[in-house]
Tab-separated table of C-alpha atoms and ligand atoms in Angstrom:
chain	number	residue	atom	x	y	z
G	1	MET	CA	83.518	49.118	19.529
G	2	SER	CA	84.456	45.923	18.485
G	3	LYS	CA	84.221	45.544	14.563
G	4	GLY	CA	82.697	42.134	15.294
G	5	THR	CA	82.156	38.485	16.447
G	6	MET	CA	85.161	35.617	15.701
G	7	THR	CA	84.904	32.262	17.191
G	8	ILE	CA	88.375	30.808	16.804
G	9	LEU	CA	89.092	26.665	16.912
G	10	GLY	CA	92.371	25.824	17.795
G	11	ALA	CA	95.140	27.983	19.578
G	12	GLY	CA	97.800	26.141	17.044
G	13	LEU	CA	100.501	28.081	15.217
G	14	SER	CA	97.623	29.937	12.673
G	15	GLY	CA	94.577	29.962	15.142
G	16	ALA	CA	96.590	31.796	17.944
G	17	LEU	CA	98.410	34.066	15.485
G	18	LEU	CA	94.655	34.831	13.158
G	19	SER	CA	93.391	35.548	16.937
G	20	THR	CA	96.609	38.097	17.789
G	21	LEU	CA	95.954	39.809	14.441
G	22	LEU	CA	92.286	40.127	14.860
G	23	ALA	CA	92.000	41.410	18.486
G	24	GLN	CA	94.527	43.779	17.019
G	25	LYS	CA	92.540	45.491	14.714
G	26	ASN	CA	89.884	45.590	17.283
G	27	TYR	CA	87.434	42.017	16.735
G	28	SER	CA	85.943	40.116	19.274
G	29	VAL	CA	87.799	37.148	19.929
G	30	GLN	CA	86.779	33.682	21.469
G	31	LEU	CA	89.253	31.777	21.136
G	32	TYR	CA	88.802	27.714	22.590
G	33	GLU	CA	91.632	25.826	22.045
G	34	LYS	CA	91.271	21.694	23.668
G	35	ARG	CA	94.103	21.139	25.214
G	36	SER	CA	95.612	22.911	28.002
G	37	ASP	CA	97.419	26.104	28.308
G	38	PRO	CA	100.912	25.393	26.107
G	39	ARG	CA	102.449	28.249	28.722
G	40	LYS	CA	101.664	26.180	31.339
G	41	PHE	CA	102.324	22.860	30.107
G	42	GLY	CA	104.265	20.923	27.091
G	43	LEU	CA	103.242	19.515	24.510
G	44	GLU	CA	100.884	16.886	24.750
G	45	GLU	CA	101.610	15.505	21.289
G	46	GLY	CA	105.326	14.565	19.365
G	47	ARG	CA	105.107	16.340	17.284
G	48	SER	CA	108.204	18.117	15.497
G	49	ILE	CA	110.157	20.351	18.317
G	50	ASN	CA	111.347	22.880	16.260
G	51	LEU	CA	110.005	23.883	12.650
G	52	ALA	CA	112.105	26.040	9.798
G	53	LEU	CA	110.428	30.040	9.682
G	54	SER	CA	111.047	31.431	5.780
G	55	HIS	CA	109.379	33.922	4.027
G	56	ARG	CA	105.881	33.766	4.007
G	57	GLY	CA	105.672	32.784	8.083
G	58	TRP	CA	107.611	36.132	8.377
G	59	GLN	CA	105.653	38.582	6.830
G	60	ALA	CA	103.024	37.742	8.349
G	61	LEU	CA	104.499	37.703	12.064
G	62	GLY	CA	105.903	40.931	10.933
G	63	GLN	CA	102.038	41.808	10.047
G	64	ALA	CA	101.303	41.210	13.860
G	65	GLY	CA	104.235	42.938	14.789
G	66	LEU	CA	106.559	40.789	15.855
G	67	LYS	CA	109.319	39.837	13.699
G	68	SER	CA	111.918	40.508	16.443
G	69	LYS	CA	110.185	39.169	19.076
G	70	VAL	CA	110.524	35.658	17.060
G	71	GLN	CA	113.858	36.395	15.922
G	72	GLU	CA	114.652	36.297	18.759
G	73	GLN	CA	114.350	32.899	19.055
G	74	ALA	CA	115.360	32.043	15.839
G	75	ILE	CA	118.334	29.577	14.092
G	76	ALA	CA	119.208	31.073	10.552
G	77	MET	CA	120.055	28.061	8.818
G	78	ARG	CA	121.934	29.213	5.527
G	79	GLY	CA	121.934	25.831	3.607
G	80	ARG	CA	122.049	21.842	4.195
G	81	MET	CA	124.586	20.523	5.627
G	82	MET	CA	124.643	17.052	3.308
G	83	HIS	CA	126.668	13.926	5.609
G	84	SER	CA	127.651	10.895	3.257
G	85	GLU	CA	127.539	7.579	4.230
G	86	THR	CA	131.230	8.092	5.232
G	87	GLY	CA	130.728	11.289	6.975
G	88	ASP	CA	132.028	13.611	4.244
G	89	LEU	CA	129.924	16.913	4.322
G	90	SER	CA	128.570	19.548	2.248
G	91	PHE	CA	127.528	22.641	2.221
G	92	GLN	CA	125.026	23.319	-0.217
G	93	PRO	CA	123.543	27.339	0.084
G	94	TYR	CA	119.777	27.910	0.202
G	95	GLY	CA	120.406	31.113	-1.656
G	96	THR	CA	122.587	33.943	-1.421
G	97	GLU	CA	124.691	34.794	1.919
G	98	ASP	CA	121.872	36.716	3.325
G	99	GLN	CA	119.418	34.561	3.217
G	100	ALA	CA	118.629	31.942	5.330
G	101	ILE	CA	115.472	29.441	6.944
G	102	TYR	CA	114.883	29.837	10.569
G	103	SER	CA	114.911	27.080	13.013
G	104	VAL	CA	112.075	28.216	15.642
G	105	SER	CA	111.016	25.692	19.225
G	106	ARG	CA	106.676	24.645	18.095
G	107	LEU	CA	106.177	24.994	21.645
G	108	GLY	CA	107.936	28.373	22.152
G	109	LEU	CA	106.548	30.332	19.143
G	110	ASN	CA	103.067	29.088	20.258
G	111	ARG	CA	103.259	30.010	23.244
G	112	LEU	CA	104.528	33.579	22.369
G	113	LEU	CA	101.840	34.129	19.656
G	114	ILE	CA	99.525	33.433	22.477
G	115	ASN	CA	100.551	35.854	25.141
G	116	GLU	CA	99.933	38.395	22.055
G	117	ALA	CA	96.845	37.370	21.504
G	118	GLU	CA	95.413	38.238	24.915
G	119	ARG	CA	97.366	41.143	24.865
G	120	ALA	CA	95.566	41.920	21.437
G	121	GLY	CA	92.934	41.704	23.482
G	122	ALA	CA	91.150	37.657	22.546
G	123	GLU	CA	90.238	35.631	25.533
G	124	LEU	CA	91.596	32.624	25.738
G	125	CYS	CA	89.422	29.177	26.578
G	126	PHE	CA	91.610	26.139	26.999
G	127	GLN	CA	90.772	22.878	27.800
G	128	HIS	CA	87.456	23.107	25.918
G	129	ARG	CA	86.534	20.847	22.944
G	130	CYS	CA	84.604	21.829	20.080
G	131	GLU	CA	82.248	18.539	20.588
G	132	GLU	CA	79.476	19.990	17.520
G	133	ILE	CA	79.276	22.385	14.349
G	134	TYR	CA	76.202	23.618	13.673
G	135	LEU	CA	77.136	25.030	10.190
G	136	LYS	CA	73.765	26.990	8.463
G	137	ARG	CA	74.412	29.373	12.035
G	138	GLY	CA	78.194	29.215	11.811
G	139	ALA	CA	77.237	28.051	15.691
G	140	ALA	CA	79.739	25.233	17.554
G	141	LEU	CA	78.465	23.547	20.727
G	142	ILE	CA	81.834	23.727	23.437
G	143	GLN	CA	82.518	21.645	26.373
G	144	ASN	CA	84.502	22.934	28.682
G	145	LEU	CA	86.747	19.526	29.640
G	146	GLY	CA	87.264	21.414	33.337
G	147	ASN	CA	84.263	20.765	34.552
G	148	GLU	CA	82.347	19.135	31.760
G	149	GLU	CA	79.676	22.263	31.007
G	150	SER	CA	79.030	22.661	27.301
G	151	PHE	CA	76.907	26.118	25.658
G	152	VAL	CA	76.945	27.027	22.234
G	153	THR	CA	78.706	29.825	20.240
G	154	GLU	CA	77.243	31.686	17.867
G	155	PRO	CA	79.857	34.470	17.080
G	156	ASP	CA	79.686	36.409	13.296
G	157	LEU	CA	81.839	34.242	12.225
G	158	LEU	CA	83.301	30.646	12.734
G	159	ILE	CA	87.039	30.199	12.108
G	160	GLY	CA	88.709	26.439	12.422
G	161	ALA	CA	91.763	26.341	12.788
G	162	ASP	CA	91.816	23.225	14.373
G	163	GLY	CA	94.384	21.022	12.324
G	164	ALA	CA	94.931	18.279	10.199
G	165	TYR	CA	91.873	17.049	12.227
G	166	SER	CA	89.177	19.531	12.120
G	167	THR	CA	86.468	19.174	13.898
G	168	LEU	CA	84.525	22.185	12.082
G	169	ARG	CA	86.097	19.964	7.909
G	170	THR	CA	84.349	17.138	9.596
G	171	ALA	CA	80.912	18.759	10.362
G	172	MET	CA	81.853	19.977	6.517
G	173	GLN	CA	82.339	16.832	4.879
G	174	LYS	CA	78.911	15.125	5.775
G	175	THR	CA	77.243	18.587	3.288
G	176	PRO	CA	76.174	17.451	-0.204
G	177	ARG	CA	79.119	17.205	-2.460
G	178	TYR	CA	81.520	18.051	-0.440
G	179	ASN	CA	85.806	17.129	-1.987
G	180	TYR	CA	87.582	15.875	0.198
G	181	SER	CA	90.676	13.260	-0.039
G	182	GLN	CA	93.496	12.027	2.343
G	183	SER	CA	96.695	10.186	1.680
G	184	TYR	CA	99.072	9.665	3.619
G	185	ILE	CA	102.629	8.511	2.080
G	186	GLU	CA	104.274	5.143	2.823
G	187	HIS	CA	106.801	6.580	5.502
G	188	GLY	CA	106.915	7.702	8.137
G	189	TYR	CA	108.634	9.744	10.991
G	190	LYS	CA	110.452	9.432	14.346
G	191	GLU	CA	112.015	12.296	16.434
G	192	LEU	CA	115.045	11.313	17.989
G	193	SER	CA	118.259	14.604	19.598
G	194	ILE	CA	121.695	14.727	19.521
G	195	PRO	CA	121.987	16.781	23.021
G	196	ALA	CA	124.322	19.480	23.146
G	197	LYS	CA	128.257	18.691	23.468
G	198	ASN	CA	130.072	20.358	26.552
G	199	GLY	CA	127.064	23.462	25.909
G	200	ASP	CA	127.933	23.914	22.797
G	201	PHE	CA	126.515	22.290	19.791
G	202	ALA	CA	128.291	18.983	17.905
G	203	LEU	CA	127.624	20.104	14.862
G	204	GLU	CA	127.622	23.243	12.822
G	205	PRO	CA	124.728	25.320	14.112
G	206	HIS	CA	123.492	27.514	11.203
G	207	ALA	CA	122.926	25.015	8.385
G	208	LEU	CA	119.481	22.002	8.906
G	209	HIS	CA	121.683	19.014	8.317
G	210	ILE	CA	120.827	15.738	5.797
G	211	TRP	CA	121.523	13.046	5.933
G	212	PRO	CA	119.712	11.530	2.833
G	213	ARG	CA	120.020	7.319	1.750
G	214	GLY	CA	117.801	7.174	-1.542
G	215	GLY	CA	114.703	6.521	-0.073
G	216	TYR	CA	114.962	7.357	3.622
G	217	MET	CA	116.452	10.195	5.476
G	218	LEU	CA	117.644	11.964	9.123
G	219	ILE	CA	117.143	15.705	9.450
G	220	ALA	CA	118.409	18.015	12.036
G	221	LEU	CA	117.662	21.136	12.671
G	222	PRO	CA	119.823	23.798	15.643
G	223	ASN	CA	117.933	24.241	19.153
G	224	ALA	CA	118.563	27.434	21.347
G	225	ASP	CA	120.143	25.203	24.416
G	226	GLY	CA	122.833	24.176	21.501
G	227	SER	CA	120.862	20.499	21.500
G	228	PHE	CA	119.083	19.782	17.501
G	229	THR	CA	115.861	17.752	16.918
G	230	CYS	CA	116.803	15.106	14.517
G	231	THR	CA	113.754	13.312	12.514
G	232	LEU	CA	114.423	10.170	11.080
G	233	PHE	CA	112.091	9.879	7.729
G	234	LEU	CA	111.855	6.065	6.924
G	235	ALA	CA	108.914	3.595	5.118
G	236	TYR	CA	106.633	1.981	7.642
G	237	GLU	CA	107.044	-1.321	5.686
G	238	GLY	CA	110.081	-3.373	3.509
G	239	LYS	CA	113.372	-3.858	3.898
G	240	GLU	CA	114.942	-1.349	5.373
G	241	SER	CA	111.866	0.015	7.734
G	242	PHE	CA	110.223	0.894	10.729
G	243	ALA	CA	109.227	-2.528	10.991
G	244	LYS	CA	112.373	-3.984	10.293
G	245	LEU	CA	113.727	-2.087	13.314
G	246	ASN	CA	112.488	-4.161	16.471
G	247	SER	CA	115.419	-4.185	19.339
G	248	PRO	CA	118.222	-1.452	20.416
G	249	ALA	CA	121.242	-3.722	18.401
G	250	GLU	CA	119.238	-3.277	15.202
G	251	VAL	CA	118.398	0.045	15.773
G	252	ILE	CA	122.834	0.281	16.422
G	253	ARG	CA	123.393	-1.472	13.249
G	254	PHE	CA	121.050	0.146	11.265
G	255	PHE	CA	122.136	3.486	12.306
G	256	GLU	CA	126.507	1.837	12.314
G	257	GLN	CA	125.686	1.548	8.534
G	258	ARG	CA	123.860	4.213	7.039
G	259	PHE	CA	124.334	7.421	10.150
G	260	PRO	CA	128.415	6.407	11.209
G	261	ASP	CA	128.975	10.544	12.091
G	262	ALA	CA	125.037	11.380	13.359
G	263	LEU	CA	125.398	7.676	15.457
G	264	GLU	CA	128.629	9.259	17.206
G	265	VAL	CA	127.223	12.829	18.279
G	266	MET	CA	123.582	10.266	19.858
G	267	PRO	CA	124.114	9.009	22.980
G	268	GLN	CA	120.132	8.237	23.941
G	269	LEU	CA	119.199	6.846	20.400
G	270	THR	CA	117.975	3.419	21.570
G	271	GLU	CA	115.991	4.987	24.661
G	272	GLU	CA	115.093	7.616	22.245
G	273	PHE	CA	114.103	5.567	19.692
G	274	PHE	CA	111.606	3.448	21.749
G	275	ALA	CA	110.110	6.109	24.141
G	276	ASN	CA	108.640	8.352	20.551
G	277	PRO	CA	105.937	7.304	18.102
G	278	THR	CA	106.590	6.943	14.782
G	279	SER	CA	104.275	9.205	13.453
G	280	ASP	CA	102.295	9.749	10.224
G	281	LEU	CA	102.724	11.679	6.681
G	282	VAL	CA	99.057	12.713	5.930
G	283	THR	CA	98.056	15.030	2.651
G	284	ILE	CA	94.252	16.110	3.750
G	285	LYS	CA	92.747	18.211	0.781
G	286	CYS	CA	89.382	19.622	0.530
G	287	TYR	CA	86.893	22.364	-0.719
G	288	PRO	CA	84.856	24.502	-0.550
G	289	TRP	CA	86.468	25.784	2.731
G	290	SER	CA	83.501	27.243	4.194
G	291	ARG	CA	79.729	26.578	4.100
G	292	TYR	CA	76.804	28.651	3.803
G	293	GLY	CA	78.864	31.556	4.827
G	294	ARG	CA	79.307	32.036	8.156
G	295	ASN	CA	82.277	29.813	9.100
G	296	VAL	CA	85.535	28.896	6.785
G	297	LEU	CA	88.272	26.901	7.343
G	298	ILE	CA	92.709	27.847	7.614
G	299	GLY	CA	96.137	26.267	8.633
G	300	ASP	CA	96.414	22.700	8.516
G	301	ALA	CA	92.767	22.208	8.571
G	302	ALA	CA	91.988	23.368	5.133
G	303	HIS	CA	94.921	21.961	3.833
G	304	ALA	CA	97.531	19.759	5.476
G	305	ILE	CA	100.841	19.042	3.442
G	306	VAL	CA	104.058	16.763	4.285
G	307	PRO	CA	107.009	18.023	5.637
G	308	PHE	CA	109.230	18.507	3.090
G	309	TYR	CA	109.223	22.021	1.629
G	310	GLY	CA	109.447	23.517	5.178
G	311	GLN	CA	105.937	24.729	4.776
G	312	GLY	CA	102.938	23.526	5.919
G	313	MET	CA	103.083	26.494	8.935
G	314	ASN	CA	104.170	29.627	5.980
G	315	ALA	CA	101.248	28.890	4.202
G	316	GLY	CA	98.631	29.093	7.410
G	317	PHE	CA	101.073	31.930	9.130
G	318	GLU	CA	100.565	33.130	4.744
G	319	ASP	CA	96.940	32.016	4.640
G	320	CYS	CA	96.498	34.806	8.190
G	321	ARG	CA	98.006	37.158	6.348
G	322	ILE	CA	95.761	36.884	2.947
G	323	PHE	CA	92.122	36.662	5.696
G	324	MET	CA	93.319	39.806	7.240
G	325	GLU	CA	93.454	41.527	4.027
G	326	LEU	CA	91.108	40.747	2.495
G	327	LEU	CA	88.793	40.972	5.329
G	328	GLU	CA	89.978	45.245	5.080
G	329	GLU	CA	88.869	45.017	2.031
G	330	HIS	CA	85.233	43.398	2.494
G	331	GLY	CA	84.654	44.703	5.908
G	332	SER	CA	81.872	43.037	7.464
G	333	ASN	CA	80.560	41.337	4.212
G	334	TYR	CA	81.782	38.080	5.106
G	335	ALA	CA	80.215	35.916	2.912
G	336	ASP	CA	82.215	38.060	0.310
G	337	MET	CA	85.667	37.467	1.414
G	338	ILE	CA	85.144	33.658	2.436
G	339	THR	CA	84.518	33.129	-1.792
G	340	HIS	CA	87.481	35.154	-2.215
G	341	PHE	CA	89.546	33.774	0.031
G	342	GLN	CA	88.856	30.198	-0.533
G	343	GLU	CA	89.414	31.154	-4.308
G	344	LEU	CA	93.179	32.897	-3.826
G	345	ARG	CA	93.881	30.567	-1.090
G	346	LYS	CA	93.163	26.699	-2.744
G	347	PRO	CA	95.522	26.736	-6.184
G	348	ASP	CA	97.883	27.466	-3.452
G	349	ALA	CA	97.456	25.158	-0.868
G	350	ASP	CA	97.542	22.258	-4.026
G	351	ALA	CA	100.594	23.885	-5.034
G	352	VAL	CA	101.977	23.720	-1.968
G	353	ALA	CA	100.862	20.101	-1.165
G	354	GLU	CA	102.258	18.982	-4.807
G	355	LEU	CA	105.701	20.994	-4.313
G	356	ALA	CA	106.471	19.160	-0.660
G	357	LEU	CA	105.922	15.388	-1.537
G	358	LYS	CA	108.399	16.122	-4.219
G	359	ASN	CA	110.618	17.857	-2.524
G	360	PHE	CA	111.469	14.435	-0.220
G	361	ILE	CA	112.352	12.590	-3.560
G	362	GLU	CA	115.027	16.296	-3.775
G	363	MET	CA	115.774	15.833	0.018
G	364	ARG	CA	116.429	12.017	0.713
G	365	ASP	CA	118.281	11.401	-3.073
G	366	LEU	CA	119.118	14.361	-5.169
G	367	VAL	CA	120.700	16.124	-3.546
G	368	ALA	CA	123.895	14.121	-3.341
G	369	ASP	CA	123.072	13.308	-6.988
G	370	ARG	CA	125.974	15.019	-9.103
G	371	GLU	CA	124.084	16.049	-11.708
G	372	PHE	CA	121.360	17.406	-10.050
G	373	LEU	CA	124.500	19.708	-7.933
G	374	GLU	CA	125.448	21.076	-11.624
G	375	ARG	CA	122.425	21.463	-12.177
G	376	LYS	CA	121.710	23.426	-8.711
G	377	LYS	CA	125.398	25.237	-9.489
G	378	ILE	CA	123.922	26.991	-13.519
G	379	GLU	CA	120.558	27.530	-11.802
G	380	SER	CA	122.149	29.906	-8.987
G	381	GLU	CA	124.445	31.197	-11.590
G	382	LEU	CA	121.542	31.403	-13.984
G	383	HIS	CA	119.791	33.926	-10.767
G	384	HIS	CA	123.009	35.865	-10.100
G	385	ARG	CA	123.297	36.826	-13.542
G	386	PHE	CA	119.550	37.582	-14.073
G	387	PRO	CA	118.078	37.758	-11.133
G	388	ASP	CA	114.480	39.067	-12.302
G	389	ARG	CA	114.114	36.780	-15.155
G	390	TRP	CA	115.926	33.295	-13.384
G	391	VAL	CA	114.400	32.835	-9.792
G	392	PRO	CA	114.665	29.296	-8.977
G	393	GLN	CA	112.063	27.531	-7.455
G	394	TYR	CA	113.609	27.123	-3.619
G	395	THR	CA	113.827	30.924	-3.488
G	396	MET	CA	110.159	31.482	-5.571
G	397	VAL	CA	109.056	29.067	-2.075
G	398	THR	CA	111.071	30.050	0.686
G	399	PHE	CA	112.441	33.817	0.160
G	400	SER	CA	109.189	35.469	-1.498
G	401	ASP	CA	105.807	36.151	-2.100
G	402	THR	CA	105.208	34.215	-5.427
G	403	ARG	CA	101.809	33.011	-5.359
G	404	TYR	CA	102.781	29.076	-4.549
G	405	SER	CA	100.906	28.193	-8.062
G	406	ASP	CA	102.859	30.491	-9.899
G	407	ALA	CA	106.411	28.996	-8.123
G	408	LEU	CA	105.084	24.946	-9.110
G	409	ARG	CA	104.281	26.282	-12.914
G	410	ILE	CA	107.505	28.485	-13.033
G	411	GLY	CA	109.664	25.628	-11.385
G	412	LYS	CA	107.968	23.033	-14.320
G	413	GLN	CA	109.282	25.365	-17.146
G	414	GLN	CA	112.471	25.929	-15.470
G	415	ASP	CA	112.422	21.629	-15.193
G	416	LYS	CA	111.684	21.311	-19.078
G	417	ILE	CA	114.155	23.790	-19.743
G	418	MET	CA	117.028	22.256	-17.728
G	419	ARG	CA	116.937	18.803	-18.720
G	420	ARG	CA	117.477	19.710	-22.103
G	421	VAL	CA	120.553	21.908	-20.883
G	422	MET	CA	121.175	19.019	-19.271
G	423	LYS	CA	121.705	17.003	-22.005
G	424	HIS	CA	124.632	19.338	-23.260
G	425	TYR	CA	126.812	19.631	-20.933
G	426	ASP	CA	127.964	17.897	-17.049
G	427	TYR	CA	129.376	20.612	-15.692
G	428	ALA	CA	128.515	23.751	-15.342
G	429	SER	CA	131.905	25.015	-16.090
G	430	GLU	CA	131.376	24.582	-19.291
G	431	LEU	CA	128.974	26.426	-20.098
G	432	THR	CA	128.953	30.080	-21.379
G	433	ASP	CA	128.037	33.646	-21.338
G	434	GLN	CA	125.836	33.301	-24.637
G	435	ASP	CA	124.777	29.552	-23.259
G	436	TYR	CA	123.382	31.565	-19.826
G	437	GLU	CA	121.560	34.320	-22.438
G	438	ARG	CA	120.054	31.278	-24.497
G	439	ILE	CA	118.888	29.470	-21.411
G	440	VAL	CA	117.351	32.514	-19.908
G	441	THR	CA	115.825	33.339	-23.419
G	442	LEU	CA	113.919	30.257	-23.539
G	443	LEU	CA	112.488	30.430	-19.969
G	444	ASP	CA	110.940	34.126	-21.207
G	445	ALA	CA	109.856	32.179	-24.755
G	446	GLU	CA	108.250	29.694	-22.878
G	447	ASP	CA	106.183	33.347	-20.803
N	504	FAD	C1	107.337	16.321	11.443
N	504	FAD	C2	106.540	17.598	11.016
N	504	FAD	C3	107.387	18.486	10.326
N	504	FAD	C4	106.635	19.960	9.914
N	504	FAD	N1	107.543	20.939	9.570
N	504	FAD	C5	107.749	22.684	9.566
N	504	FAD	C6	108.055	23.244	9.131
N	504	FAD	O1	109.805	22.824	9.714
N	504	FAD	N2	107.960	24.365	9.000
N	504	FAD	C7	106.813	24.342	8.938
N	504	FAD	O2	106.201	25.824	8.410
N	504	FAD	N3	105.593	23.903	8.841
N	504	FAD	C8	106.241	22.240	9.117
N	504	FAD	N4	105.359	21.612	9.692
N	504	FAD	C9	103.502	21.832	9.729
N	504	FAD	C10	103.619	22.262	10.935
N	504	FAD	O3	103.293	22.044	11.946
N	504	FAD	C11	101.821	22.563	10.217
N	504	FAD	O4	101.436	23.013	9.464
N	504	FAD	C12	100.933	23.365	11.385
N	504	FAD	O5	101.299	23.297	12.821
N	504	FAD	C13	99.709	24.021	11.312
N	504	FAD	O6	99.259	24.935	12.447
N	504	FAD	P1	97.139	24.851	12.187
N	504	FAD	O7	97.375	25.362	14.089
N	504	FAD	O8	96.701	24.807	11.530
N	504	FAD	O9	96.609	23.442	13.018
N	504	FAD	P2	97.692	22.945	14.270
N	504	FAD	O10	99.241	23.330	15.211
N	504	FAD	O11	97.251	21.053	13.639
N	504	FAD	O12	97.103	23.088	15.555
N	504	FAD	C14	95.445	23.254	15.560
N	504	FAD	C15	95.026	23.632	16.909
N	504	FAD	O13	93.800	22.581	16.859
N	504	FAD	C16	93.883	21.977	18.012
N	504	FAD	N5	92.372	21.218	17.857
N	504	FAD	C17	91.682	20.439	16.975
N	504	FAD	N6	90.794	20.048	17.545
N	504	FAD	C18	90.099	20.489	18.100
N	504	FAD	C19	88.499	20.201	18.488
N	504	FAD	N7	87.618	20.211	18.220
N	504	FAD	N8	88.918	21.347	19.485
N	504	FAD	C20	89.658	22.930	20.354
N	504	FAD	N9	90.763	23.138	19.733
N	504	FAD	C21	90.916	21.626	18.676
N	504	FAD	C22	95.034	21.224	18.586
N	504	FAD	O14	94.600	21.341	20.031
N	504	FAD	C23	95.819	22.306	18.416
N	504	FAD	O15	96.274	23.021	18.782
N	504	FAD	C24	106.221	20.187	10.014
N	504	FAD	C25	104.678	18.963	10.307
N	504	FAD	C26	105.516	18.069	10.370
N	504	FAD	C27	104.204	16.978	11.657
C-alpha cells in the first residue's frame, strides 16, 4: 500500500537520493529529469567531475543502506597537501588518523543513486522537463522532450530538487513577500586534469591538493582511474584573472610562474583550458521553501552555496535525511512536516553558506600562513586534550552532525578566543598545560 504520492523534480544528487529513501518507505515516487538518463550518457554540463563526500553525506547514504556501495567508489583524502610556489609540499591532516573526506565521481554517484531509486520502485522519467508550476494545487506541467507531449502531475507533495535555477522556486518567487537573493563572487572556476602517469597517480592520492596563491588557487581531487580533476578558482577580471589568459602562451607562462610543479603533470593544460568552460559561483538564499503547503524545495534549489567547504551535496543529503525523519514524525500531515522542515533547516542553510564563503579565504590564503598554521596546531592539541569541550570548526562541519548554525556560532567564539591567544604566543610549542586548561575554560564560559 502506497503511503502517498510524491513527485520529485530533478534527478541530480538530492533528488535521486530522496526518491530512493521515499520509495524504500513505500511512497509512490515519480521522478522527472530534463536531462537524458546519465546511466546511458555522460553528464552534459561541465560541473565538477568529482566531489568531496563527508560525514553528513555518509549518514544519509547509510539511511538508504548505500554506504558500502558508495565506499567501493570512494578515495579517502586524509588531509590537505599544500604546494608552494617553489614546489615544496606540506601535509595538514584534516583530523585524527581515521578521519578523512572522500573523493567520489559525481557521475558514478548519480548513476548509483538512480539505480537504487529504480530498484526501490520509483518511476523514473528522463527527458521530462518541468515547464510550469501550479503552486496552490501542488501540481506541475511536465513536457516529454522525446515526443513534445505535455501533461499535468498533481501528487500529494511536489518536491523541487531541481537545482540552483529551480523551476519550482522561480514560481514561488512570483508570490507576494517572497525572499530571494543570489550573489556571485568575483571568481569563476575551470576544470582541468592531471592524467595518470604509467597507470599510477602522479601525486599522492590520499590528499586534497591545494596550490594556494592569495587571491586565487588551484585544487586537485583524485579519481579512481589514477587521474586527478583540478579546479582553478580565479577572478574573472583583474591583474591575475581569466581575462588575462587569452592564449596558450599566456596560460603556460601563468602556470610556469604560479603552479610550476602542477604544470609538469598537466600535459593537456592548454587544450583543456580553452575547451572547458569558465563557470560561475553563486550563493542563492530564499524563504520560505514552500508555498501553500503542497510543495517544498530541497538541496541547491533551496540553498545553493559556493563549493569551498565541500558541503553543497552533503547539505543536500542531510536535507534528505532530516526530511525522512520529519515525515516519520508527522505522517501524512505534509503541511506541518514542511513547516517543521524549513524552520529547522533554514538557519543551517544560511550558516553553511557563510561557512563556505569564509573557507575560500582560508583555502586560498591562510593555509599558507604561519600564524594560521600554529593556531591550527593549538586547536588540534586542545581537541586532543579536551575532545568534548573544544571541537575545531572544521571537525564540527565535516566530521559530525553538529548543526551548521551551531558550528558557525561556536567557531566565532573560538575565533575570538584564539585571536587573544595568538597575541601572546608565536608557536604552539610555547603553550603549557595550564595555558591549554585556561583556553578551554574561556570557551566553556562563552556558553
Ligand atoms: C565546482 C563545484 C564543486 C563542488 N564540490 C562539492 C564537493 O566537493 N562536495 C559537496 O558536498 N558539494 C560540492 N558541490 C556542490 C554540489 O555539486 C551541489 O550542492 C549538488 O550537486 C546539489 O545537488 P542537487 O541535486 O540539489 O542539485 P543538482 O545537482 O543541480 O541537480 C538538479 C537536477 O535537476 C534537473 N532539473 C533542473 N531543472 C529541471 C526542470 N525544469 N525539470 C526537470 N529537471 C530539472 C537538472 O538537470 C539536475 O539534474 C560543488 C559544486 C560545484 C559547482
